[in-house]
Every structure is written in C-alpha cells, then in structure tokens.
PDB file of C-alpha atoms in Angstrom:
ATOM      1  CA  ALA A 159       0.501 -17.937 -32.847  1.00 49.00           C
ATOM      2  CA  ASP A 160      -1.601 -16.802 -30.254  1.00 56.00           C
ATOM      3  CA  SER A 161       0.560 -16.283 -26.983  1.00 62.00           C
ATOM      4  CA  THR A 162       0.483 -14.792 -24.122  1.00 65.00           C
ATOM      5  CA  ILE A 163       1.679 -11.127 -23.857  1.00 66.00           C
ATOM      6  CA  PRO A 164       4.964 -10.339 -21.960  1.00 68.00           C
ATOM      7  CA  GLU A 165       4.689  -7.533 -19.271  1.00 67.00           C
ATOM      8  CA  PRO A 166       7.300  -4.851 -20.342  1.00 64.00           C
ATOM      9  CA  ALA A 167      10.656  -5.082 -18.507  1.00 63.00           C
ATOM     10  CA  ALA A 168      10.555  -1.633 -17.365  1.00 61.00           C
ATOM     11  CA  SER A 169       7.825   0.499 -15.717  1.00 64.00           C
ATOM     12  CA  PRO A 170       7.368   4.017 -17.046  1.00 65.00           C
ATOM     13  CA  VAL A 171       9.074   6.836 -15.633  1.00 65.00           C
ATOM     14  CA  TYR A 172       6.860   9.840 -14.157  1.00 73.00           C
ATOM     15  CA  LYS A 173       7.273  12.737 -12.122  1.00 78.00           C
ATOM     16  CA  GLU A 174       8.373  13.058  -8.841  1.00 86.00           C
ATOM     17  CA  LYS A 175       5.550  11.962  -6.456  1.00 90.00           C
ATOM     18  CA  THR A 176       3.589   9.743  -8.894  1.00 89.00           C
ATOM     19  CA  LEU A 177       3.857   5.964  -8.273  1.00 89.00           C
ATOM     20  CA  PHE A 178       3.163   3.140 -11.348  1.00 86.00           C
ATOM     21  CA  LEU A 179       1.065   0.666 -10.261  1.00 85.00           C
ATOM     22  CA  GLY A 180       0.590  -1.532 -13.414  1.00 81.00           C
ATOM     23  CA  TRP A 181      -1.081  -1.706 -16.293  1.00 81.00           C
ATOM     24  CA  THR A 182      -4.867  -1.581 -16.514  1.00 80.00           C
ATOM     25  CA  GLY A 183      -6.919  -4.430 -17.843  1.00 77.00           C
ATOM     26  CA  TYR A 184      -3.301  -6.375 -18.145  1.00 78.00           C
ATOM     27  CA  ASP A 185      -3.482  -9.888 -17.227  1.00 77.00           C
ATOM     28  CA  ALA A 186      -0.491 -12.297 -17.579  1.00 73.00           C
ATOM     29  CA  SER A 187      -2.442 -15.452 -17.992  1.00 76.00           C
ATOM     30  CA  LYS A 188      -4.532 -13.902 -21.118  1.00 79.00           C
ATOM     31  CA  LYS A 189      -3.543 -15.067 -24.568  1.00 80.00           C
ATOM     32  CA  ALA A 190      -3.418 -12.083 -27.208  1.00 78.00           C
ATOM     33  CA  GLY A 191      -6.823 -13.022 -28.489  1.00 79.00           C
ATOM     34  CA  GLU A 192      -8.780 -13.245 -25.345  1.00 81.00           C
ATOM     35  CA  TYR A 193      -8.231  -9.434 -24.848  1.00 79.00           C
ATOM     36  CA  LYS A 194     -11.431  -7.186 -25.347  1.00 81.00           C
ATOM     37  CA  ALA A 195     -11.824  -3.378 -25.714  1.00 80.00           C
ATOM     38  CA  GLU A 196     -12.794  -2.531 -22.151  1.00 80.00           C
ATOM     39  CA  ASN A 197     -11.050  -1.349 -18.938  1.00 73.00           C
ATOM     40  CA  GLY A 198      -8.371   0.724 -20.163  1.00 75.00           C
ATOM     41  CA  VAL A 199      -7.370  -1.873 -23.168  1.00 78.00           C
ATOM     42  CA  THR A 200      -7.580  -0.987 -26.675  1.00 81.00           C
ATOM     43  CA  VAL A 201      -7.750  -3.401 -29.228  1.00 82.00           C
ATOM     44  CA  SER A 202      -6.989  -2.474 -33.010  1.00 81.00           C
ATOM     45  CA  GLY A 203      -6.437  -5.599 -35.528  1.00 78.00           C
ATOM     46  CA  ASP A 204      -3.345  -7.179 -34.216  1.00 77.00           C
ATOM     47  CA  ILE A 205      -2.381  -3.889 -31.865  1.00 79.00           C
ATOM     48  CA  ILE A 206      -3.220  -4.199 -27.939  1.00 80.00           C
ATOM     49  CA  THR A 207      -2.719  -1.042 -25.992  1.00 82.00           C
ATOM     50  CA  PHE A 208      -2.630  -1.005 -22.053  1.00 81.00           C
ATOM     51  CA  SER A 209      -3.075   1.933 -20.039  1.00 81.00           C
ATOM     52  CA  ALA A 210      -0.876   2.989 -17.170  1.00 82.00           C
ATOM     53  CA  ASN A 211      -2.387   2.830 -13.608  1.00 84.00           C
ATOM     54  CA  VAL A 212      -1.056   5.717 -11.871  1.00 86.00           C
ATOM     55  CA  THR A 213      -1.501   7.682  -8.655  1.00 89.00           C
ATOM     56  CA  THR A 214      -0.200  10.578  -6.955  1.00 91.00           C
ATOM     57  CA  TYR A 215       1.061  11.130  -3.430  1.00 92.00           C
ATOM     58  CA  LYS A 216       1.642  14.088  -1.398  1.00 92.00           C
ATOM     59  CA  TYR A 217       3.548  12.492   1.911  1.00 93.00           C
ATOM     60  CA  THR A 218       5.060   9.068   2.879  1.00 93.00           C
ATOM     61  CA  ILE A 219       4.810   7.433   6.331  1.00 94.00           C
ATOM     62  CA  THR A 220       7.312   4.742   6.448  1.00 97.00           C
ATOM     63  CA  PHE A 221       7.079   1.731   9.160  1.00 97.00           C
ATOM     64  CA  TYR A 222      10.057   0.655  10.946  1.00 97.00           C
ATOM     65  CA  ASP A 223      10.545  -2.522  13.131  1.00 96.00           C
ATOM     66  CA  GLY A 224      13.990  -0.734  14.751  1.00 94.00           C
ATOM     67  CA  SER A 225      15.982   0.441  11.991  1.00 95.00           C
ATOM     68  CA  ASP A 226      14.388  -2.012   9.414  1.00 95.00           C
ATOM     69  CA  ALA A 227      11.696   0.025   6.890  1.00 96.00           C
ATOM     70  CA  VAL A 228       8.704  -2.742   6.781  1.00 96.00           C
ATOM     71  CA  GLY A 229       6.376  -0.753   4.704  1.00 96.00           C
ATOM     72  CA  THR A 230       5.163   2.553   3.582  1.00 96.00           C
ATOM     73  CA  PHE A 231       1.978   4.498   3.080  1.00 94.00           C
ATOM     74  CA  TYR A 232       1.797   6.836   0.288  1.00 93.00           C
ATOM     75  CA  MET A 233      -0.587   9.432   1.523  1.00 92.00           C
ATOM     76  CA  THR A 234      -2.679  11.853  -0.768  1.00 89.00           C
ATOM     77  CA  ALA A 235      -3.490  14.456   1.914  1.00 79.00           C
ATOM     78  CA  GLY A 236      -2.251  14.952   5.716  1.00 67.00           C
ATOM     79  CA  THR A 237      -5.018  16.528   7.586  1.00 65.00           C
ATOM     80  CA  GLY A 238      -7.676  15.203  10.099  1.00 66.00           C
ATOM     81  CA  LEU A 239      -6.485  11.382  10.353  1.00 75.00           C
ATOM     82  CA  SER A 240      -7.823  10.867  14.072  1.00 77.00           C
ATOM     83  CA  LYS A 241      -9.659   7.461  12.999  1.00 81.00           C
ATOM     84  CA  GLU A 242      -8.730   4.439  11.101  1.00 83.00           C
ATOM     85  CA  SER A 243     -11.217   5.110   8.393  1.00 81.00           C
ATOM     86  CA  GLY A 244      -9.597   8.527   7.636  1.00 82.00           C
ATOM     87  CA  LEU A 245      -6.321   6.882   7.669  1.00 85.00           C
ATOM     88  CA  LYS A 246      -7.425   4.171   5.380  1.00 86.00           C
ATOM     89  CA  ASP A 247      -9.314   7.120   2.964  1.00 86.00           C
ATOM     90  CA  ASP A 248      -6.352   9.153   2.548  1.00 89.00           C
ATOM     91  CA  ILE A 249      -3.864   6.117   1.543  1.00 91.00           C
ATOM     92  CA  ALA A 250      -2.955   6.751  -2.175  1.00 92.00           C
ATOM     93  CA  ALA A 251      -0.776   3.453  -1.830  1.00 92.00           C
ATOM     94  CA  ILE A 252       1.093   1.041   0.236  1.00 94.00           C
ATOM     95  CA  GLN A 253       4.385  -0.595  -0.362  1.00 94.00           C
ATOM     96  CA  TYR A 254       4.485  -3.825   1.563  1.00 95.00           C
ATOM     97  CA  ASP A 255       6.958  -6.924   1.224  1.00 92.00           C
ATOM     98  CA  GLY A 256       8.408  -5.649  -1.641  1.00 90.00           C
ATOM     99  CA  LYS A 257       5.613  -4.877  -3.840  1.00 90.00           C
ATOM    100  CA  LEU A 258       3.484  -2.135  -4.396  1.00 90.00           C
ATOM    101  CA  TYR A 259      -0.541  -1.824  -3.854  1.00 89.00           C
ATOM    102  CA  GLY A 260      -3.366   0.590  -4.639  1.00 87.00           C
ATOM    103  CA  ALA A 261      -5.369   2.312  -2.210  1.00 87.00           C
ATOM    104  CA  PRO A 262      -7.268  -0.171   0.399  1.00 85.00           C
ATOM    105  CA  SER A 263     -10.222   2.506   0.521  1.00 75.00           C
ATOM    106  CA  LYS A 264     -10.888   1.625  -3.192  1.00 68.00           C
ATOM    107  CA  ASP A 265      -9.495  -2.042  -2.804  1.00 60.00           C
ATOM    108  CA  THR A 266      -8.531  -2.031  -6.203  1.00 48.00           C
ATOM    109  CA  GLY A 267      -7.831  -5.654  -6.176  1.00 48.00           C
ATOM    110  CA  LYS A 268      -4.923  -7.707  -7.599  1.00 47.00           C
ATOM    111  CA  LEU A 269      -2.308  -6.030  -8.985  1.00 47.00           C
ATOM    112  CA  ASP A 270      -0.424  -9.246 -10.075  1.00 49.00           C
ATOM    113  CA  ASP A 271      -1.318 -12.901 -10.419  1.00 48.00           C
ATOM    114  CA  ASP A 272      -1.814 -13.364  -6.614  1.00 55.00           C
ATOM    115  CA  LYS A 273      -5.191 -12.725  -4.493  1.00 71.00           C
ATOM    116  CA  TYR A 274      -3.170 -10.666  -2.096  1.00 78.00           C
ATOM    117  CA  THR A 275      -4.897  -7.588  -2.563  1.00 84.00           C
ATOM    118  CA  ALA A 276      -4.479  -3.568  -0.718  1.00 87.00           C
ATOM    119  CA  ILE A 277      -6.307  -4.618   1.788  1.00 89.00           C
ATOM    120  CA  ASP A 278      -4.527  -7.568   2.868  1.00 90.00           C
ATOM    121  CA  ALA A 279      -1.065  -5.187   2.743  1.00 92.00           C
ATOM    122  CA  TYR A 280      -2.843  -2.221   4.767  1.00 93.00           C
ATOM    123  CA  ASP A 281      -3.490  -4.820   7.647  1.00 93.00           C
ATOM    124  CA  ASP A 282      -0.395  -6.749   7.493  1.00 94.00           C
ATOM    125  CA  LEU A 283       1.683  -3.776   7.636  1.00 96.00           C
ATOM    126  CA  ILE A 284      -0.537  -1.935  10.324  1.00 95.00           C
ATOM    127  CA  HIS A 285      -0.439  -5.037  12.348  1.00 94.00           C
ATOM    128  CA  TYR A 286       2.967  -5.864  11.648  1.00 95.00           C
ATOM    129  CA  ALA A 287       3.994  -9.282  13.267  1.00 88.00           C
ATOM    130  CA  LYS A 288       7.266 -10.347  14.354  1.00 89.00           C
ATOM    131  CA  SER A 289       8.208 -13.616  15.548  1.00 90.00           C
ATOM    132  CA  GLY A 290       7.425 -14.001  19.288  1.00 91.00           C
ATOM    133  CA  TYR A 291       5.739 -10.196  19.538  1.00 91.00           C
ATOM    134  CA  GLU A 292       2.701  -8.751  18.611  1.00 90.00           C
ATOM    135  CA  ILE A 293       2.433  -4.739  18.068  1.00 93.00           C
ATOM    136  CA  LYS A 294       1.696  -2.505  20.648  1.00 94.00           C
ATOM    137  CA  GLN A 295       1.480   0.697  19.133  1.00 96.00           C
ATOM    138  CA  TRP A 296       3.381   2.935  16.203  1.00 97.00           C
ATOM    139  CA  ASN A 297       5.285   5.604  17.807  1.00 96.00           C
ATOM    140  CA  ASP A 298       6.958   8.770  15.892  1.00 95.00           C
ATOM    141  CA  SER A 299      10.462   9.457  16.651  1.00 93.00           C
ATOM    142  CA  ASP A 300      10.165  11.233  20.166  1.00 94.00           C
ATOM    143  CA  LYS A 301       8.151   8.146  21.018  1.00 94.00           C
ATOM    144  CA  ASN A 302       4.613   9.539  20.967  1.00 94.00           C
ATOM    145  CA  ALA A 303       1.747   7.026  20.096  1.00 95.00           C
ATOM    146  CA  MET A 304       0.738   7.636  16.872  1.00 94.00           C
ATOM    147  CA  ILE A 305      -1.527   4.708  16.159  1.00 94.00           C
ATOM    148  CA  THR A 306      -2.654   2.320  19.144  1.00 94.00           C
ATOM    149  CA  PHE A 307      -4.428  -0.940  19.352  1.00 93.00           C
ATOM    150  CA  THR A 308      -7.100  -2.412  21.509  1.00 90.00           C
ATOM    151  CA  SER A 309      -6.279  -5.652  23.650  1.00 86.00           C
ATOM    152  CA  ASP A 310      -7.969  -7.626  20.384  1.00 87.00           C
ATOM    153  CA  GLY A 311      -5.814  -5.880  17.979  1.00 86.00           C
ATOM    154  CA  LYS A 312      -7.876  -3.638  16.094  1.00 90.00           C
ATOM    155  CA  VAL A 313      -6.820  -0.171  15.721  1.00 92.00           C
ATOM    156  CA  LYS A 314      -8.018   2.241  18.679  1.00 93.00           C
ATOM    157  CA  ASP A 315      -6.526   5.642  18.153  1.00 91.00           C
ATOM    158  CA  VAL A 316      -4.862   7.413  15.146  1.00 91.00           C
ATOM    159  CA  ASN A 317      -3.053  10.548  16.212  1.00 90.00           C
ATOM    160  CA  LEU A 318      -2.040  11.610  13.004  1.00 87.00           C
ATOM    161  CA  LYS A 319      -3.675  15.305  13.394  1.00 79.00           C
ATOM    162  CA  VAL A 320      -1.540  17.194  10.635  1.00 77.00           C
ATOM    163  CA  ILE A 321       1.234  15.570   8.171  1.00 82.00           C
ATOM    164  CA  LYS A 322       3.363  18.183   6.920  1.00 84.00           C
ATOM    165  CA  SER A 323       6.114  16.186   5.600  1.00 89.00           C
ATOM    166  CA  ASN A 324       7.660  12.737   5.170  1.00 93.00           C
ATOM    167  CA  ILE A 325       7.179  10.927   8.757  1.00 93.00           C
ATOM    168  CA  SER A 326       8.698   7.705  10.056  1.00 96.00           C
ATOM    169  CA  LEU A 327       6.661   5.688  12.550  1.00 97.00           C
ATOM    170  CA  TYR A 328       8.527   2.874  14.948  1.00 97.00           C
ATOM    171  CA  GLY A 329       6.817  -0.475  16.160  1.00 96.00           C
ATOM    172  CA  GLN A 330       6.610  -0.859  19.881  1.00 96.00           C
ATOM    173  CA  PHE A 331       5.846  -4.652  20.822  1.00 94.00           C
ATOM    174  CA  ASP A 332       5.037  -6.767  23.472  1.00 90.00           C
ATOM    175  CA  ALA A 333       5.947 -10.237  23.882  1.00 89.00           C
ATOM    176  CA  GLU A 334       3.435 -12.757  23.048  1.00 83.00           C
ATOM    177  CA  GLU A 335       1.722 -14.457  25.803  1.00 75.00           C
TER     178      GLU A 335
END
C-alpha cells in the first residue's frame, strides 16, 4: 500500500546556534510513490531519504510586548543594520507564533502545509499588533528607538548599527484612532 510518509516525531539535534527548519523536499500530502530524486530527496527502491534544512545564526533579537516575548529574529551577523533591507538580509530565521521560518530575504516559502511564509512572519512580527493599539516603535532596554515606523506603518529607521550580543526590543504602542 502506498501511504503518506509521517514526519519524524523528533527533530535532529545540532550544535549550539544551529536551527533545524524542516526536511528539504518533505511534503505531508505526498504518497511514498510520488517522490522523485530531486531537491534534497533521494529515492532508491523503497527507500526515500530527505535532507535536513538547517541554518546557523550568531545573535538573536527578541521582541517583547511588555514581559511577553512575541517573536525572535535569528541574525547571521550584526553590523551595518541601518535600513530595513539590511535587517531582512541579515535574518537567518524567524520564530513567530510558535513556528520557525527561514530567511525572509530568501523567502524560502512554506515549511509546513500552510501558505504562511517567512515574509509573512517577518511582516507580522515587525508590525506586531495588539487589540486596540498599533506599533509605534521597537525600543531597547534603555528606551532608545531601534526600529521606527512612518505614519502609514512602513519601517522608517533601523538603528541597529552593531550587534555584539543577543538583544531585546520592547514594543511602544499608540492607541488606535
């Protein structure tokens, strides 16, 4: 019987600062006989082998709404982050809403069965919304503005010139009109 292949119950364990993003080529909706040798998948007779999709990071930027962590950017480097494009380019992965996504600059696409992508996670985290409020800016622990927005909600400034360790940013919100 040609049945779907269940995803392993446990993720592989890697060295520190390495993230497991999923299995390259794995598709929960496919039957075993539908797999072909391509995109990180090896097929040899009845044996199908998937490759692990991993990424490494150097630092984290964790976003908070008060004392609640709402998401994390896993950063590949930590210099020259003065524009939104530089910030996006430097993200290795995003953790948001209980899931881990790849790099938004590569928009690696769906890592599971839904269509929510890394770009969606980036947009929802950077423009984090809470009921009755809109994000004004993300501040460091000294209340310095690190990421600011224009009046129409677009990223205006990124003031993360040099990151030397993991950092925390705290949302500053305005009441919606």
